[in-house]
Short mmCIF file of C-alpha atoms in Angstrom, two decimals:
data_model
loop_
_atom_site.label_atom_id
_atom_site.label_comp_id
_atom_site.label_asym_id
_atom_site.label_seq_id
_atom_site.Cartn_x
_atom_site.Cartn_y
_atom_site.Cartn_z
CA MET C 13 -0.01 0.13 0.08
CA SER C 14 2.23 2.57 -1.14
CA ASN C 15 1.22 6.38 -2.26
CA ILE C 16 1.03 7.01 -5.84
CA ILE C 17 0.39 10.80 -5.55
CA THR C 18 1.63 12.88 -2.80
CA SER C 19 0.71 16.51 -2.58
CA LYS C 20 2.16 18.99 -0.16
CA ASP C 21 1.05 22.33 0.95
CA VAL C 22 -0.69 23.18 -2.46
CA HIS C 23 -1.97 26.47 -2.86
CA LEU C 24 -3.90 27.90 -5.82
CA TYR C 25 -4.74 31.35 -6.64
CA TYR C 26 -7.22 32.56 -9.34
CA GLY C 27 -5.46 35.99 -9.88
CA GLU C 28 -5.38 37.60 -6.47
CA LYS C 29 -8.10 35.21 -4.89
CA GLU C 30 -6.66 32.41 -2.86
CA ALA C 31 -8.86 29.20 -3.67
CA LEU C 32 -6.76 26.49 -1.85
CA HIS C 33 -5.01 27.28 1.44
CA GLY C 34 -2.39 24.62 1.32
CA ILE C 35 -3.54 21.24 0.95
CA SER C 36 -1.60 18.19 1.78
CA LEU C 37 -2.96 14.90 0.64
CA ASP C 38 -1.64 11.47 -0.35
CA PHE C 39 -3.34 9.01 -2.32
CA ILE C 40 -2.70 5.22 -1.94
CA GLU C 41 -2.46 2.90 -4.80
CA HIS C 42 -5.38 0.81 -5.73
CA GLN C 43 -7.79 2.51 -3.48
CA ILE C 44 -10.68 4.81 -4.25
CA THR C 45 -10.75 8.16 -2.58
CA ALA C 46 -13.54 10.48 -2.39
CA LEU C 47 -13.24 14.22 -2.20
CA ILE C 48 -16.29 15.80 -0.57
CA GLY C 49 -17.23 19.16 0.48
CA PRO C 50 -19.98 21.94 -0.13
CA SER C 51 -19.86 23.83 -3.58
CA GLY C 52 -17.06 26.40 -3.79
CA CYS C 53 -14.74 24.46 -1.27
CA GLY C 54 -12.02 23.73 -3.70
CA LYS C 55 -12.52 19.86 -4.09
CA SER C 56 -12.76 20.24 -8.09
CA THR C 57 -10.06 22.72 -8.25
CA TYR C 58 -7.68 20.59 -6.28
CA LEU C 59 -8.70 17.51 -8.41
CA ARG C 60 -7.90 19.36 -11.55
CA CYS C 61 -4.47 20.28 -10.22
CA LEU C 62 -3.54 16.61 -10.22
CA ASN C 63 -3.36 16.30 -13.89
CA ARG C 64 -2.64 19.96 -14.58
CA MET C 65 -6.16 20.91 -16.02
CA ASN C 66 -5.89 24.23 -14.35
CA ASP C 67 -2.88 25.04 -16.71
CA LEU C 68 -5.50 26.08 -19.14
CA ILE C 69 -7.17 28.62 -16.96
CA LYS C 70 -5.63 32.25 -17.31
CA GLY C 71 -4.29 33.82 -14.15
CA VAL C 72 -4.10 30.49 -12.13
CA THR C 73 -0.74 30.19 -10.00
CA ILE C 74 -0.11 26.98 -8.11
CA THR C 75 2.34 26.73 -5.45
CA GLY C 76 3.30 23.82 -3.17
CA SER C 77 4.40 20.26 -4.58
CA ILE C 78 2.29 17.43 -6.33
CA LYS C 79 4.33 14.28 -7.05
CA LEU C 80 3.21 11.30 -9.05
CA GLU C 81 5.27 8.43 -7.59
CA ASP C 82 8.38 10.36 -6.93
CA ARG C 83 8.15 12.95 -9.83
CA ASP C 84 7.02 16.58 -9.53
CA ILE C 85 4.20 16.98 -12.04
CA TYR C 86 4.81 20.71 -12.04
CA SER C 87 8.43 20.47 -12.79
CA PRO C 88 9.44 21.68 -16.27
CA GLU C 89 10.42 18.50 -17.62
CA THR C 90 7.21 17.13 -17.32
CA ASP C 91 5.45 16.49 -20.30
CA VAL C 92 1.58 17.27 -19.90
CA VAL C 93 0.20 14.72 -22.32
CA SER C 94 2.21 11.87 -20.94
CA LEU C 95 1.19 13.04 -17.76
CA ARG C 96 -2.61 12.99 -18.62
CA LYS C 97 -2.13 9.74 -20.20
CA ARG C 98 -0.90 8.49 -16.70
CA VAL C 99 -3.54 10.41 -14.91
CA GLY C 100 -6.93 10.30 -16.85
CA MET C 101 -10.09 12.36 -16.06
CA VAL C 102 -13.94 11.74 -16.48
CA PHE C 103 -16.04 15.05 -16.19
CA GLN C 104 -19.39 15.66 -14.81
CA GLN C 105 -21.12 15.82 -18.12
CA PRO C 106 -20.60 12.85 -20.26
CA ASN C 107 -18.55 14.17 -23.21
CA PRO C 108 -18.21 11.40 -26.03
CA PHE C 109 -16.70 12.66 -29.35
CA PRO C 110 -19.26 12.78 -31.93
CA PHE C 111 -18.21 9.51 -33.75
CA ASN C 112 -19.15 5.98 -33.17
CA VAL C 113 -18.39 3.91 -30.04
CA TYR C 114 -15.38 2.18 -31.33
CA GLU C 115 -13.41 5.15 -32.40
CA ASN C 116 -14.13 6.96 -29.28
CA VAL C 117 -12.48 4.20 -27.04
CA ALA C 118 -9.89 3.81 -29.54
CA TYR C 119 -9.24 7.30 -29.95
CA GLY C 120 -6.38 7.62 -27.23
CA LEU C 121 -4.48 4.85 -28.57
CA ARG C 122 -4.51 5.77 -32.12
CA LEU C 123 -3.38 9.21 -30.88
CA ALA C 124 -0.59 7.17 -28.94
CA GLY C 125 0.25 5.65 -32.66
CA GLU C 126 -1.46 2.34 -32.03
CA ARG C 127 -2.11 1.05 -35.56
CA ASP C 128 -2.45 -2.69 -34.88
CA LYS C 129 -6.23 -3.58 -35.52
CA HIS C 130 -5.85 -6.68 -33.16
CA VAL C 131 -4.48 -4.57 -30.32
CA LEU C 132 -7.15 -2.00 -30.65
CA ASP C 133 -9.74 -4.40 -30.91
CA GLU C 134 -8.70 -6.17 -27.84
CA ARG C 135 -8.34 -3.04 -25.99
CA VAL C 136 -11.68 -1.61 -26.85
CA GLU C 137 -13.34 -4.58 -25.92
CA THR C 138 -11.66 -4.98 -22.58
CA SER C 139 -12.16 -1.37 -21.66
CA LEU C 140 -15.76 -1.34 -22.48
CA LYS C 141 -16.11 -4.63 -20.40
CA GLN C 142 -14.35 -3.10 -17.41
CA ALA C 143 -16.75 -0.01 -17.71
CA ALA C 144 -19.60 -2.38 -17.58
CA ILE C 145 -20.90 -1.10 -20.82
CA TRP C 146 -19.80 -3.96 -23.19
CA ASP C 147 -22.97 -5.89 -23.07
CA GLU C 148 -25.19 -3.02 -24.05
CA VAL C 149 -23.06 -1.44 -26.75
CA LYS C 150 -21.35 -4.78 -28.38
CA ASP C 151 -23.59 -4.94 -31.14
CA HIS C 152 -23.81 -1.02 -31.69
CA LEU C 153 -20.01 -0.51 -31.90
CA TYR C 154 -20.18 1.56 -34.97
CA GLU C 155 -23.24 3.81 -33.89
CA ASN C 156 -22.59 7.36 -32.90
CA ALA C 157 -21.91 7.50 -29.19
CA LEU C 158 -24.09 10.49 -28.87
CA ALA C 159 -27.02 8.26 -29.52
CA PHE C 160 -26.78 6.54 -26.24
CA SER C 161 -28.31 7.46 -22.83
CA GLY C 162 -26.33 9.65 -20.55
CA GLY C 163 -25.44 6.93 -18.23
CA GLN C 164 -24.14 4.87 -21.28
CA GLN C 165 -22.24 7.88 -22.66
CA GLN C 166 -20.54 8.38 -19.12
CA ARG C 167 -19.72 4.59 -19.16
CA ILE C 168 -18.56 4.98 -22.64
CA CYS C 169 -16.36 7.95 -21.36
CA VAL C 170 -14.83 5.86 -18.47
CA ALA C 171 -13.80 3.16 -21.06
CA ARG C 172 -12.24 5.84 -23.16
CA VAL C 173 -10.21 6.67 -20.34
CA LEU C 174 -9.30 3.11 -19.40
CA ALA C 175 -8.17 2.22 -22.92
CA VAL C 176 -5.05 4.08 -22.46
CA GLN C 177 -4.56 2.31 -19.30
CA PRO C 178 -3.78 4.99 -16.92
CA GLU C 179 -2.48 4.70 -13.56
CA VAL C 180 -4.88 7.09 -11.93
CA ILE C 181 -8.39 8.06 -12.78
CA LEU C 182 -9.71 11.28 -11.46
CA LEU C 183 -13.65 11.76 -11.77
CA ASP C 184 -15.36 15.08 -11.38
CA GLU C 185 -18.86 14.52 -10.27
CA PRO C 186 -19.32 11.72 -12.74
CA THR C 187 -22.76 10.83 -11.71
CA SER C 188 -24.46 13.86 -10.81
CA ALA C 189 -26.09 14.31 -14.20
CA LEU C 190 -27.37 10.54 -13.96
CA ASP C 191 -30.37 8.90 -12.79
CA PRO C 192 -29.77 6.41 -9.62
CA ILE C 193 -29.63 3.40 -11.67
CA SER C 194 -26.86 4.76 -14.01
CA SER C 195 -25.11 6.24 -11.20
CA ALA C 196 -25.22 2.63 -9.43
CA LYS C 197 -23.70 1.17 -12.73
CA ILE C 198 -20.82 3.70 -12.46
CA GLU C 199 -20.20 2.72 -9.00
CA ASP C 200 -20.25 -0.82 -9.84
CA THR C 201 -17.68 0.12 -12.46
CA LEU C 202 -15.48 1.91 -10.05
CA LEU C 203 -15.48 -0.94 -7.66
CA ASN C 204 -14.71 -3.44 -10.31
CA ILE C 205 -11.54 -1.48 -11.66
CA ARG C 206 -10.13 -0.54 -8.05
CA ASP C 207 -7.75 -3.44 -8.32
CA GLN C 208 -5.93 -2.15 -11.09
CA TYR C 209 -6.44 1.55 -10.95
CA THR C 210 -6.12 4.42 -8.33
CA VAL C 211 -9.43 6.27 -8.26
CA ILE C 212 -10.01 9.77 -7.01
CA ILE C 213 -13.44 11.02 -7.04
CA VAL C 214 -15.18 14.34 -6.27
CA THR C 215 -18.78 13.81 -5.38
CA HIS C 216 -21.47 15.87 -3.85
CA ASN C 217 -23.47 12.56 -3.02
CA MET C 218 -22.20 11.81 0.26
CA GLN C 219 -23.77 8.26 0.28
CA GLN C 220 -21.80 7.75 -2.88
CA ALA C 221 -18.69 8.51 -1.25
CA SER C 222 -19.72 6.27 1.92
CA ARG C 223 -20.43 3.40 -0.43
CA ILE C 224 -17.47 2.92 -2.64
CA SER C 225 -14.50 4.80 -1.00
CA ASP C 226 -11.63 3.58 1.02
CA LYS C 227 -10.91 7.05 2.20
CA THR C 228 -12.55 10.43 2.21
CA ALA C 229 -11.06 13.71 2.26
CA PHE C 230 -13.45 16.92 3.50
CA LEU C 231 -12.64 20.22 2.09
CA LEU C 232 -14.14 23.48 3.54
CA ASN C 233 -13.37 27.03 1.93
CA GLY C 234 -10.21 25.77 0.41
CA ASP C 235 -8.94 23.92 3.48
CA LEU C 236 -8.75 20.20 4.17
CA VAL C 237 -10.83 19.79 7.23
CA GLU C 238 -10.11 16.04 7.68
CA TYR C 239 -9.00 13.26 5.87
CA ALA C 240 -9.37 9.54 6.89
CA LYS C 241 -10.71 6.01 6.28
CA THR C 242 -14.07 6.42 4.95
CA GLU C 243 -15.79 4.18 7.59
CA LYS C 244 -13.98 6.28 10.31
CA MET C 245 -15.15 9.50 8.78
CA PHE C 246 -18.94 8.33 8.63
CA ILE C 247 -18.76 6.91 12.07
CA HIS C 248 -16.85 9.06 14.04
CA PRO C 249 -15.05 11.87 12.36
CA ASP C 250 -12.84 13.95 14.44
CA ASP C 251 -14.01 17.18 13.42
CA GLU C 252 -17.44 18.54 14.35
CA LYS C 253 -17.64 20.42 11.16
CA THR C 254 -17.17 17.13 9.14
CA SER C 255 -19.88 15.59 11.26
CA ASP C 256 -22.17 18.57 10.47
CA TYR C 257 -21.34 18.50 6.97
CA LEU C 258 -22.33 14.75 6.74
CA ASN C 259 -25.66 15.35 8.43
CA GLY C 260 -26.40 17.91 5.91
CA LYS C 261 -26.43 20.76 8.35
CA PHE C 262 -24.89 23.12 6.06
CA GLY C 263 -23.48 22.96 2.45
CA MET U 24 -22.68 -2.53 -5.33
CA ARG U 25 -25.84 -4.22 -4.35
CA GLU U 26 -24.25 -7.54 -4.38
CA LEU U 27 -21.61 -6.24 -1.95
CA PHE U 28 -24.25 -5.03 0.41
CA ASP U 29 -26.25 -8.31 0.04
CA ASP U 30 -22.98 -10.22 0.81
CA GLU U 31 -22.47 -8.31 3.89
CA LEU U 32 -25.84 -8.55 4.83
CA LYS U 33 -25.80 -12.29 4.39
CA LYS U 34 -22.71 -12.39 6.68
CA LEU U 35 -24.49 -10.58 9.17
CA HIS U 36 -27.33 -12.98 9.29
CA GLY U 37 -24.97 -16.10 9.64
CA ARG U 38 -22.98 -14.43 12.40
CA PHE U 39 -26.41 -13.68 14.22
CA VAL U 40 -27.60 -17.34 14.00
CA GLU U 41 -24.46 -18.72 14.94
CA MET U 42 -24.13 -16.56 18.04
CA GLY U 43 -27.71 -17.74 18.75
CA LEU U 44 -26.75 -21.34 18.45
CA ASN U 45 -23.67 -20.83 20.66
CA ILE U 46 -25.76 -19.10 23.49
CA SER U 47 -28.40 -21.98 23.36
CA GLU U 48 -25.48 -24.23 23.83
CA GLN U 49 -24.27 -22.04 26.85
CA ILE U 50 -27.76 -22.40 28.53
CA TYR U 51 -27.45 -26.26 28.09
CA SER U 52 -23.99 -26.42 29.53
CA SER U 53 -24.38 -24.06 32.11
CA THR U 54 -27.65 -25.78 33.69
CA LYS U 55 -26.13 -29.27 33.15
CA ALA U 56 -23.17 -28.19 34.89
CA PHE U 57 -25.46 -27.00 37.45
CA MET U 58 -27.42 -30.20 37.90
CA GLU U 59 -24.41 -32.38 37.69
CA HIS U 60 -22.37 -30.39 40.08
CA ASP U 61 -19.66 -30.32 37.32
CA LYS U 62 -17.35 -27.58 38.22
CA GLN U 63 -15.38 -28.05 35.13
CA LEU U 64 -18.05 -27.63 32.62
CA ALA U 65 -19.18 -24.50 34.56
CA LYS U 66 -15.67 -22.86 34.14
CA GLU U 67 -15.70 -23.73 30.84
CA VAL U 68 -19.06 -21.81 30.16
CA ILE U 69 -17.79 -18.70 32.05
CA ASP U 70 -14.65 -18.74 29.86
CA ALA U 71 -16.76 -19.20 26.63
CA ASP U 72 -18.76 -15.85 27.51
CA ASN U 73 -15.60 -13.91 26.45
CA GLU U 74 -16.13 -15.48 22.97
CA THR U 75 -19.59 -14.26 22.97
CA ASN U 76 -19.20 -10.88 24.02
CA GLY U 77 -16.31 -10.50 21.42
CA GLU U 78 -19.02 -11.99 18.88
CA GLU U 79 -21.56 -9.54 19.73
CA MET U 80 -19.12 -6.72 19.28
CA ARG U 81 -18.20 -7.88 15.99
CA LEU U 82 -21.64 -8.26 14.92
CA GLU U 83 -22.54 -4.50 16.43
CA LYS U 84 -19.32 -3.14 14.60
CA GLN U 85 -20.53 -4.61 11.22
CA ALA U 86 -24.01 -3.58 11.64
CA LEU U 87 -23.36 0.02 12.63
CA SER U 88 -20.88 0.20 9.77
CA LEU U 89 -23.60 -1.09 7.16
CA ILE U 90 -25.81 1.54 8.52
CA ALA U 91 -23.31 4.47 8.56
CA LEU U 92 -21.83 3.55 4.91
CA GLN U 93 -24.50 2.02 2.93
CA GLN U 94 -27.71 4.01 4.54
CA PRO U 95 -30.16 1.03 4.13
CA VAL U 96 -33.63 1.93 4.28
CA ALA U 97 -37.08 -0.07 4.38
CA THR U 98 -36.57 -3.99 4.63
CA ASP U 99 -32.78 -3.57 4.77
CA PHE U 100 -32.77 -1.08 7.41
CA ARG U 101 -35.60 -3.09 9.51
CA VAL U 102 -33.33 -6.19 9.38
CA ILE U 103 -30.11 -4.56 10.55
CA ILE U 104 -31.87 -2.67 13.28
CA SER U 105 -33.40 -5.99 14.37
CA ILE U 106 -30.20 -7.65 14.37
CA LEU U 107 -28.38 -4.76 16.28
CA LYS U 108 -31.21 -4.83 18.96
CA ALA U 109 -31.59 -8.57 19.02
CA SER U 110 -27.85 -9.25 19.46
CA SER U 111 -28.21 -7.37 22.85
CA ASP U 112 -30.68 -9.81 23.90
CA LEU U 113 -28.53 -12.72 23.05
CA GLU U 114 -25.72 -11.42 24.78
CA ARG U 115 -27.67 -10.67 28.05
CA ILE U 116 -28.76 -14.49 27.72
CA GLY U 117 -25.28 -15.37 27.66
CA ASP U 118 -24.55 -13.35 30.86
CA HIS U 119 -27.23 -15.27 32.40
CA ALA U 120 -25.86 -18.58 31.52
CA VAL U 121 -22.43 -17.53 33.11
CA SER U 122 -24.36 -16.60 36.34
CA ILE U 123 -26.03 -19.94 36.38
CA ALA U 124 -22.76 -21.39 35.98
CA ARG U 125 -21.20 -19.25 38.68
CA GLU U 126 -23.94 -20.63 41.12
CA THR U 127 -22.59 -24.28 40.30
CA ILE U 128 -19.37 -23.59 41.63
CA ARG U 129 -20.79 -21.62 44.75
CA VAL U 130 -23.28 -24.50 45.65
CA LYS U 131 -20.94 -27.37 45.21
CA GLY U 132 -20.59 -29.48 48.29
CA ASN U 133 -23.95 -28.38 50.07
CA PRO U 134 -26.94 -30.83 50.58
CA ARG U 135 -29.34 -30.53 47.33
CA ILE U 136 -32.84 -31.01 46.60
CA PRO U 137 -33.13 -33.66 43.83
CA LYS U 138 -36.82 -32.91 43.09
CA VAL U 139 -36.31 -29.27 42.52
CA GLU U 140 -33.33 -29.97 40.26
CA LYS U 141 -35.54 -31.99 38.15
CA GLU U 142 -38.07 -29.27 37.96
CA ILE U 143 -35.17 -26.81 36.87
CA ALA U 144 -34.20 -29.19 34.08
CA LYS U 145 -37.55 -29.02 32.88
CA MET U 146 -37.65 -25.26 33.04
CA THR U 147 -34.23 -25.42 31.04
CA ASP U 148 -35.77 -27.19 28.38
CA GLN U 149 -38.69 -24.92 28.15
CA VAL U 150 -36.56 -21.97 27.74
CA ARG U 151 -34.09 -23.65 25.27
CA ASP U 152 -37.19 -24.83 23.17
CA MET U 153 -38.27 -21.08 23.04
CA LEU U 154 -34.62 -19.97 21.89
CA GLU U 155 -34.31 -22.62 19.20
CA LYS U 156 -37.87 -21.97 17.83
CA ALA U 157 -36.73 -18.30 17.96
CA LEU U 158 -33.72 -18.75 15.97
CA ASP U 159 -35.69 -20.89 13.52
CA ALA U 160 -38.27 -18.05 13.11
CA TYR U 161 -35.52 -15.62 12.55
CA SER U 162 -34.11 -17.89 9.70
CA LYS U 163 -37.39 -17.90 8.06
CA SER U 164 -38.45 -14.46 8.98
CA ASP U 165 -41.53 -15.78 10.30
CA ALA U 166 -43.60 -13.22 12.54
CA GLU U 167 -46.44 -15.71 13.13
CA ALA U 168 -44.06 -18.31 14.65
CA ALA U 169 -42.35 -15.77 16.74
CA LYS U 170 -45.74 -14.76 18.19
CA GLN U 171 -46.39 -18.15 18.91
CA LEU U 172 -43.17 -19.20 20.80
CA SER U 173 -43.62 -15.85 22.92
CA GLU U 174 -46.75 -17.56 24.20
CA ASN U 175 -44.57 -20.21 25.86
CA ASP U 176 -43.32 -17.63 27.94
CA VAL U 177 -46.37 -17.92 30.31
CA GLN U 178 -45.35 -21.57 30.83
CA VAL U 179 -41.77 -20.71 31.89
CA ASP U 180 -43.17 -17.71 34.20
CA LYS U 181 -45.71 -20.55 35.71
CA GLN U 182 -42.76 -23.24 36.19
CA TYR U 183 -40.82 -20.45 37.80
CA LEU U 184 -43.75 -19.73 40.58
CA LEU U 185 -44.17 -23.50 40.91
CA ILE U 186 -40.42 -24.15 41.49
CA ARG U 187 -40.16 -21.25 43.98
CA ASP U 188 -43.06 -22.92 46.07
CA ALA U 189 -41.23 -26.28 45.90
CA ILE U 190 -37.77 -24.63 47.13
CA THR U 191 -39.87 -23.00 50.04
CA LYS U 192 -41.33 -26.14 51.32
CA ALA U 193 -38.14 -28.23 50.87
CA VAL U 194 -36.37 -25.55 53.24
CA GLU U 195 -39.25 -25.71 55.71
CA GLU U 196 -38.50 -29.61 55.85
CA ASP U 197 -34.69 -29.25 55.89
CA THR U 198 -32.95 -26.47 56.75
CA GLU U 199 -29.80 -27.86 55.44
CA THR U 200 -30.62 -27.20 52.16
CA ALA U 201 -30.75 -23.71 52.50
CA THR U 202 -27.52 -22.69 50.85
CA ALA U 203 -28.63 -24.71 47.68
CA SER U 204 -32.01 -23.08 47.87
CA SER U 205 -30.52 -19.44 47.47
CA SER U 206 -28.92 -21.00 44.38
CA TYR U 207 -31.96 -22.76 43.15
CA PHE U 208 -33.91 -19.20 43.58
CA MET U 209 -31.17 -17.43 41.54
CA VAL U 210 -31.05 -20.08 38.79
CA ILE U 211 -34.93 -20.17 38.32
CA ARG U 212 -35.01 -16.26 38.22
CA LEU U 213 -32.03 -16.25 35.69
CA LEU U 214 -34.03 -19.01 33.49
CA GLU U 215 -37.19 -16.78 33.93
CA ARG U 216 -35.21 -13.55 32.64
CA ILE U 217 -33.90 -15.43 29.68
CA GLY U 218 -37.44 -16.52 28.77
CA ASP U 219 -38.15 -12.61 28.87
CA HIS U 220 -35.13 -11.89 26.60
CA ILE U 221 -36.15 -14.39 23.99
CA VAL U 222 -39.50 -12.67 23.95
CA ASN U 223 -37.75 -9.56 23.34
CA LEU U 224 -35.86 -11.22 20.49
CA ALA U 225 -39.26 -12.49 19.08
CA GLU U 226 -40.50 -9.04 19.04
CA TRP U 227 -37.57 -8.05 16.81
CA ILE U 228 -38.19 -10.92 14.50
CA VAL U 229 -41.61 -9.50 14.14
CA TYR U 230 -40.38 -5.92 13.32
CA SER U 231 -37.75 -7.21 10.80
CA ALA U 232 -40.66 -9.34 9.10
CA VAL U 233 -43.46 -6.84 8.84
CA GLY U 234 -42.10 -3.54 10.45
CA LYS U 235 -44.48 -3.57 13.51
CA ILE U 236 -43.33 -2.86 16.89
CA VAL U 237 -45.00 -5.28 19.21
CA GLU U 238 -45.34 -6.25 22.87
CA LEU U 239 -45.28 -9.99 22.84
CA ASN U 240 -44.62 -10.77 26.56
CA PRO U 241 -48.06 -12.52 27.84
CA GLY U 242 -47.36 -11.65 31.31
CA LYS U 243 -46.99 -8.00 30.27
CA ALA U 244 -50.13 -7.98 28.14
CA ASN U 245 -52.29 -9.76 30.95
CA PRO U 246 -50.42 -9.62 34.39
CA GLU U 247 -53.20 -11.91 35.90
CA LEU U 248 -52.55 -14.83 33.25
CA VAL U 249 -49.29 -16.33 35.06
CA HIS U 250 -51.09 -16.21 38.60
CA LYS U 251 -54.33 -17.80 37.14
CA LEU U 252 -52.50 -20.67 35.34
CA TYR U 253 -50.13 -21.18 38.62
CA SER U 254 -53.23 -20.95 40.96
CA GLU U 255 -54.86 -23.71 38.50
CA GLU U 256 -51.88 -25.97 38.64
CA ILE U 257 -51.96 -25.73 42.50
CA VAL U 258 -55.59 -26.90 42.65
CA LYS U 259 -54.85 -29.71 40.27
CA GLU U 260 -52.04 -30.91 42.50
CA LYS U 261 -53.88 -30.90 45.62
CA ASP U 262 -56.77 -32.78 43.86
CA GLN U 263 -54.44 -35.29 42.60
CA PRO U 264 -53.69 -38.05 45.31
CA THR U 265 -49.95 -38.28 45.76
CA SER U 266 -48.38 -41.67 44.64
CA ASN U 267 -47.98 -42.62 48.27
CA GLN U 268 -51.79 -42.25 48.95
CA ALA U 269 -52.38 -44.04 46.03
CA LYS U 270 -50.64 -47.07 47.29
CA PRO U 271 -52.93 -49.53 49.09
CA LYS U 272 -51.30 -50.24 52.61
#
């Protein structure tokens, strides 16, 4: 059980405004970690630091250190494309590309230069199976991915991330646009892939955090309030604020 | 997700039934030790209680964790709450078995009353029969069976009153049995309390199965009932000729 990502004293500023006040969090390999907290607490902002998605936003300054294994992801030598290959991301709104299912899943591999049809076929099938969507799409692989339901699209997006075999998968509220049945399928998917991937998920749904995660971090106003095993967090958190938030008293 | 929860729930069920069966065994062993003046067996019962307490703690921990992490509702919620409540009753029954075992050690070597001990054995059988029926009703989630077995508690209560009389009479006849008698009083009181805990358990079976909080203790529903049955039994005994009188001289 070693740490795959270690972050120390991460501050993030949007211009003058400080959005993260020094977050130190470590993520254990092959575990699911949930980041929870009310809107605006910084959980998505923090998550986006982990594969440098915030680089795309103007006026953002980040200090502190974030290491993937032992390499600082913000060092000048880091190649952002290969970083994002190792640390994949799934967003709140399902965002398949406007072409067929097969090409969606194969996209990252083709981008990486994979040409072998057998390899592509095998990887597409495996990824769709891991994402628990294979049975629903296997006879429709060449139909436009946008023709599927929101829940199915989201699982296709998970498959697209899995196809490039990242080590870490970041999910930013992946089920908040989905109905409970589709959400449950995504949750099943995450539990299925836990043995091979490290999963970090931002969620507004506390039940979701409690059901699937091994550890939970609670953020509030840009600070990390508490970080512990999920079971401990939901039964006897150390901080009164955590308890109040989990009980829906604010946020 | 669902599968994971169902697996956990199945484990919880299994643990609960196993704990129940162990407790039934404990009642058997503790009263056997008491009847047969078996100090060694009594010690084994006392030692085994640590295991029961540990098992209850593990059961509670698992149930609490399921509640906190899975937020069960409806049937699943009732099942888990019932196990949580019923396991406390099982644990108390285990404590009572230990107290019976302790009496074995205390009373050993003092003059005893065989007739009373025979009646205590009968009372033990009644109580164990109730517990086994309760575990069966639990396994089948059978509310009707739970209600029926609770009615047997009135027989246990009646047996308690009858044995109490027999002990008093025996001490009046032979004061040497006073030490044993105080133990007998204790043991029948404990068996009677075990009966009450089994009724509580039955109440949780009903809640789990049909979602109703009920009072199944026949003595509580009708406080006169036990005394009525007891008085009828006394009259019956007086009317019956004793075996000595029946023999022609």
